[in-house]
Coordinates of C-alpha atoms and ligand atoms in Angstrom, one line a residue:
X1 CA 92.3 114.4 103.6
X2 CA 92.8 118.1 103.7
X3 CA 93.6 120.6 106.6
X4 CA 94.2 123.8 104.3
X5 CA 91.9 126.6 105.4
X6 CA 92.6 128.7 102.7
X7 CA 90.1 128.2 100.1
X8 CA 91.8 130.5 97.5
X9 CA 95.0 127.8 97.3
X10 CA 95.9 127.6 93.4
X11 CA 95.5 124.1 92.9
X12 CA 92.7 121.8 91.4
X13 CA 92.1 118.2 90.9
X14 CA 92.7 118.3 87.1
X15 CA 96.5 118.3 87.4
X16 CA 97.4 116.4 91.1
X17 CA 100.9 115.8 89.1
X18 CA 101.6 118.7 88.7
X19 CA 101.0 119.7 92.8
X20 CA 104.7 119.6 93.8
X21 CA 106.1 122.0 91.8
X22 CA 104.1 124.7 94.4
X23 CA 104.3 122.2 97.1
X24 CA 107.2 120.5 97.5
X25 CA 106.2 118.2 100.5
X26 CA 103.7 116.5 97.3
X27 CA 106.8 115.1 95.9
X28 CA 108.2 113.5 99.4
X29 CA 108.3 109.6 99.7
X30 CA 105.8 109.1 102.3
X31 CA 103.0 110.5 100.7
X32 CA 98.7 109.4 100.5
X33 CA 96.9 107.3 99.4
X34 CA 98.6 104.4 98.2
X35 CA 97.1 101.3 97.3
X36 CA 97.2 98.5 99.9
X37 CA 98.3 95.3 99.2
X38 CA 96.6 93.6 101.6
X39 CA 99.2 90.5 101.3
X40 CA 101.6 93.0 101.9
X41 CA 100.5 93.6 105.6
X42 CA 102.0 93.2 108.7
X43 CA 99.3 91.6 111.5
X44 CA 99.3 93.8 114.5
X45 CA 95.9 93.5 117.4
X46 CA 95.4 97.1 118.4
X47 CA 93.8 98.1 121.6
X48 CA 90.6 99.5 121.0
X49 CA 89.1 103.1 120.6
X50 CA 87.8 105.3 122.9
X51 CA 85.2 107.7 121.7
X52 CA 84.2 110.8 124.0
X53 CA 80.9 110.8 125.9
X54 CA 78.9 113.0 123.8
X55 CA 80.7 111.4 120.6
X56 CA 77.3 109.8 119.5
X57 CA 74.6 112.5 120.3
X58 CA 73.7 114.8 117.5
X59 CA 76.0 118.4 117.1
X60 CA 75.3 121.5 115.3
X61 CA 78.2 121.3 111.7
X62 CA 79.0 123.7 109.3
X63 CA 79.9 122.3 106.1
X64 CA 81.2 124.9 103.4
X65 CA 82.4 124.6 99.9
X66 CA 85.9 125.5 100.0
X67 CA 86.0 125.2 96.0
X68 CA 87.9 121.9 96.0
X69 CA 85.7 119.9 98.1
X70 CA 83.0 120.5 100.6
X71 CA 84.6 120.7 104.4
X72 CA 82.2 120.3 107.4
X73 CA 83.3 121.4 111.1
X74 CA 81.9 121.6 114.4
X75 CA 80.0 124.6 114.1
X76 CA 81.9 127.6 116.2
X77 CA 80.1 129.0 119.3
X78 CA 81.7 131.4 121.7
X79 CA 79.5 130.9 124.6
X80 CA 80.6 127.0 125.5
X81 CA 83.2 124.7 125.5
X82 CA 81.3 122.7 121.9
X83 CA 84.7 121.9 120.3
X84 CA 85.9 119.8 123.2
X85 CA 83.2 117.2 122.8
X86 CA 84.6 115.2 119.7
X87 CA 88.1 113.3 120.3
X88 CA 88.7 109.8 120.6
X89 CA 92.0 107.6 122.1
X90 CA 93.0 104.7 122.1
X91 CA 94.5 102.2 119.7
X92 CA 97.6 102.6 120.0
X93 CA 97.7 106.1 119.1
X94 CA 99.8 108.9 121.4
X95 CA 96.8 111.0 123.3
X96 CA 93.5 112.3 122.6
X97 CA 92.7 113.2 119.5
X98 CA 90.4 116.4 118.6
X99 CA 87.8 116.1 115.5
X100 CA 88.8 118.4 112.6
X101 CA 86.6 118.5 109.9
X102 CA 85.2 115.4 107.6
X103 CA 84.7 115.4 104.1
X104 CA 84.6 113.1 100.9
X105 CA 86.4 111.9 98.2
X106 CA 84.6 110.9 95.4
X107 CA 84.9 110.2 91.2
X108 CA 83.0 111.2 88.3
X109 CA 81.3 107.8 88.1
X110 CA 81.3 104.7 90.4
X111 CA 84.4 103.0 89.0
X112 CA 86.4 105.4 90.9
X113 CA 86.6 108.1 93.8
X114 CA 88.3 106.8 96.6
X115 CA 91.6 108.2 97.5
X116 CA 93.2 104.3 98.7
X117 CA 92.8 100.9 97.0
X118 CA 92.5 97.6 98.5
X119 CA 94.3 95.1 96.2
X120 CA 93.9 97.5 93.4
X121 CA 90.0 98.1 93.8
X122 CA 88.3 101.9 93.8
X123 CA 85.6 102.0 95.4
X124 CA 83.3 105.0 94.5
X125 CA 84.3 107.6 97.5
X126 CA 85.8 107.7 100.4
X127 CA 85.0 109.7 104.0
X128 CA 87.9 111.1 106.0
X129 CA 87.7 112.1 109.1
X130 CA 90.8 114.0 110.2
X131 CA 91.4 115.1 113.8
X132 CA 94.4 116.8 115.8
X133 CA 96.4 116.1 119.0
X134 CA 96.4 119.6 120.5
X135 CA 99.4 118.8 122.5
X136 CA 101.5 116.9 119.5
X137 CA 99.9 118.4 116.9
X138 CA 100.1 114.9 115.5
X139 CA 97.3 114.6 112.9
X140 CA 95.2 111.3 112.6
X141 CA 92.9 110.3 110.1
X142 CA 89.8 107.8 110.4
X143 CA 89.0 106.6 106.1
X144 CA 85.8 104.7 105.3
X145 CA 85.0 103.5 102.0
X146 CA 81.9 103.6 100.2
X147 CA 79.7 101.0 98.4
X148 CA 77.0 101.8 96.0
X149 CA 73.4 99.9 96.5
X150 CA 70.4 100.7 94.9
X151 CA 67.6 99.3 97.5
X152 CA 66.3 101.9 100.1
X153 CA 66.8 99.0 102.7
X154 CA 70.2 99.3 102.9
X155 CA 70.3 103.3 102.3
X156 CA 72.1 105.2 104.7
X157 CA 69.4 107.6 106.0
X158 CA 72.7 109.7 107.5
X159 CA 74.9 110.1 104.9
X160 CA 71.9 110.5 102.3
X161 CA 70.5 113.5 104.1
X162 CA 74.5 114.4 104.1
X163 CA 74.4 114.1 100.0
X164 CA 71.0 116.3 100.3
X165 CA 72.4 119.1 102.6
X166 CA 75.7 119.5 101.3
X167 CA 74.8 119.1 97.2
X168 CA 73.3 122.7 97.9
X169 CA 76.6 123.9 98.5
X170 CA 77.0 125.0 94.2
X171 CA 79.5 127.9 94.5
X172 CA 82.8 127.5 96.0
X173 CA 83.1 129.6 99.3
X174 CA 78.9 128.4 100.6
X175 CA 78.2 127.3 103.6
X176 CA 75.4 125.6 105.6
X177 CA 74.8 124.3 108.7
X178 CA 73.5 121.2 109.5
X179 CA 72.8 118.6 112.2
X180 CA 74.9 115.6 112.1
X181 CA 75.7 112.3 114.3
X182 CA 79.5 111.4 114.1
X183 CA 78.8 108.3 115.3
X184 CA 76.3 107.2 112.9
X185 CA 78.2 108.8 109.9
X186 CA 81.2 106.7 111.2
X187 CA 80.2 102.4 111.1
X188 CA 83.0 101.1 113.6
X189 CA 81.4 97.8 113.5
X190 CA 84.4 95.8 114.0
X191 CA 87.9 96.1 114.4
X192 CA 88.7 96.0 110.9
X193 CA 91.0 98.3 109.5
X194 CA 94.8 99.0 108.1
X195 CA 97.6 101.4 109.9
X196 CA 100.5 103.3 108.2
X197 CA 101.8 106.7 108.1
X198 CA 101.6 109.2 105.0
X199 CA 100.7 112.6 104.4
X200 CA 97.4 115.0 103.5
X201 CA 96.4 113.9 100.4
X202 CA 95.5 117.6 99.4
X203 CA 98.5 120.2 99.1
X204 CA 100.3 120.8 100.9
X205 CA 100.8 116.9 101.2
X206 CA 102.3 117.6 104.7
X207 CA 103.9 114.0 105.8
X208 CA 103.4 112.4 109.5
X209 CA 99.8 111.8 109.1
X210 CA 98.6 108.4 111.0
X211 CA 96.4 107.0 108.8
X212 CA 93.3 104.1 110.1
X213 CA 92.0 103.0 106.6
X214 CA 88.6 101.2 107.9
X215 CA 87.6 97.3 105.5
X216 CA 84.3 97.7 106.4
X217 CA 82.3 100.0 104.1
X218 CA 79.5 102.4 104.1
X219 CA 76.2 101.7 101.9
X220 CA 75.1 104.6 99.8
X221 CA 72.7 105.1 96.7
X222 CA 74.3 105.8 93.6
X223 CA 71.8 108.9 93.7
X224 CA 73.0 110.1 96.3
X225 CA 77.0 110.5 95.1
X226 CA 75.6 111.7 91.8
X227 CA 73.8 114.8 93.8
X228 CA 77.8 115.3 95.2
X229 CA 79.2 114.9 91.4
X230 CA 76.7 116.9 89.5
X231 CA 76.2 119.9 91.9
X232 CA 79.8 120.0 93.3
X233 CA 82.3 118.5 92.0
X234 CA 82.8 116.0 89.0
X235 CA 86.4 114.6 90.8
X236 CA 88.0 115.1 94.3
X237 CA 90.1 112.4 94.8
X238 CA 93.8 112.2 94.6
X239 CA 95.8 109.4 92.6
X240 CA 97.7 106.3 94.7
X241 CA 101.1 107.0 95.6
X242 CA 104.3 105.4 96.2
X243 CA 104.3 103.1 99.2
X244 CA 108.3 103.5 99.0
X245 CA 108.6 100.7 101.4
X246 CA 106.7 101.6 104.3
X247 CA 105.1 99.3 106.2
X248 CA 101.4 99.0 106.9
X249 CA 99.9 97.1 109.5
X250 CA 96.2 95.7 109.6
X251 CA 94.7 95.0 112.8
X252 CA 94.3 91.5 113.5
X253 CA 90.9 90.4 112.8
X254 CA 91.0 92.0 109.4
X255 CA 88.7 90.2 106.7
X256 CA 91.8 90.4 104.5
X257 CA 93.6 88.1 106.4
X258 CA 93.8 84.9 104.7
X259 CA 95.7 83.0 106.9
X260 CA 93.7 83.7 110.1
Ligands
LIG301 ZN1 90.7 113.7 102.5

């Protein structure tokens, strides 16, 4: 995930490495995405979330291609109150938290492009949807992964028109704006999903991020990434990192758990 505004930052996916020596914070021990090790978890039954009223009506984004990956935010009006409709609370997190931006993380070809693993599996891209307590500052992130299927049944008619929109986006520094459903780009099906605290996984790598890495994935056509890989970018996704002993929780009716 990425809150850097600055689209002229001097870094680039070919050399994640290499990050630290500009941004120190890259080389900390708490940093994102790791790998999860889902034997490795602690069981934990989190109270549920809470999304705002108008979380699952359509709203006007902007998505723009900030030259490392394409960024898409509530789309800024001065005559209303439009980004105070997208927060969520609840489980077990300190407040309400304020939608951000979201954007993807994908690879140059399906074997990889998501930023976390489960058990050492990629999957081919991964969503993050990054939000702030205005009070805390506190910065949570909501990660999906993606699957790759190649029927139209199982197509999802959001996040392909997503791939169609955003592929436009060529140059670094374009923008668009589009109509999107939050709710419908995000598949809380179930209450599946692993807790643990890292850092942006673009520079500056800033650590205290909460991170809700979701098991339950979203269906796209390989088509549709390969619109993202060939018009974009060929890689956005940073390497796993160190888990340097942290702990991570998964809530309690996680598929993962074996012993359930
Ligand atoms: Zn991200």
């Amino acid at each position: 995930m990425s809150l850097t505004t600055n689209a002229n930052l001097p870094w680039t996916y070919d050399n994640p490495p290499e990050w630290y020596k500009r941004y120190p914070y890259a080389n900390g021990t708490c940093q994102s995405p790791i790998n999860i090790d889902t034997l490795d978890t602690i069981p934990h039954m989190y109270p549920p979330f809470v999304f705002s009223s108008k979380y699952y009506l359509d709203h006007l984004f902007t998505s723009t291609n900030t030259g490392q990956q394409i960024k898409t935010t509530l789309f800024k009006r001065t005559d209303d109150d439009s980004d105070d409709v997208l927060w969520f609370s609840g489980s077990s997190l300190p407040g309400r938290f304020h939608f951000v931006d979201f954007h993807l993380h994908w690879g140059h070809n399906v074997r990889c492009g998501s930023e976390h693993e489960i058990n050492g599996h990629r999957f081919p891209a991964e969503v993050h949807f990054v939000y702030r307590n205005r009070n805390s500052e506190h910065i949570a992130v909501l990660a999906f992964f993606f699957t790759v299927v190649n029927d139209d049944a199982h197509d999802h008619s959001e996040w392909k028109r997503y791939a169609e929109v955003v592929s436009q986006l060529m140059k670094a520094h374009s923008t668009t704006t589009c109509t999107f459903n939050l709710g419908q780009l995000m598949p809380i099906v179930n209450g599946e999903f692993f807790r643990y605290v890292g850092s942006l996984t673009t520079p500056p790598c800033t650590e205290g991020i909460i991170w809700t890495v979701f098991s339950h994935t979203i269906p796209i056509k390989g088509k549709s990434l390969n619109l993202l890989r060939q018009n974009v970018l060929g890689t956005a996704y940073r390497p796993t990192q160190p888990l340097n002993g942290r702990t991570i929780f998964r809530n309690y009716y996680s598929k993962y758990d074996i012993n359930l």
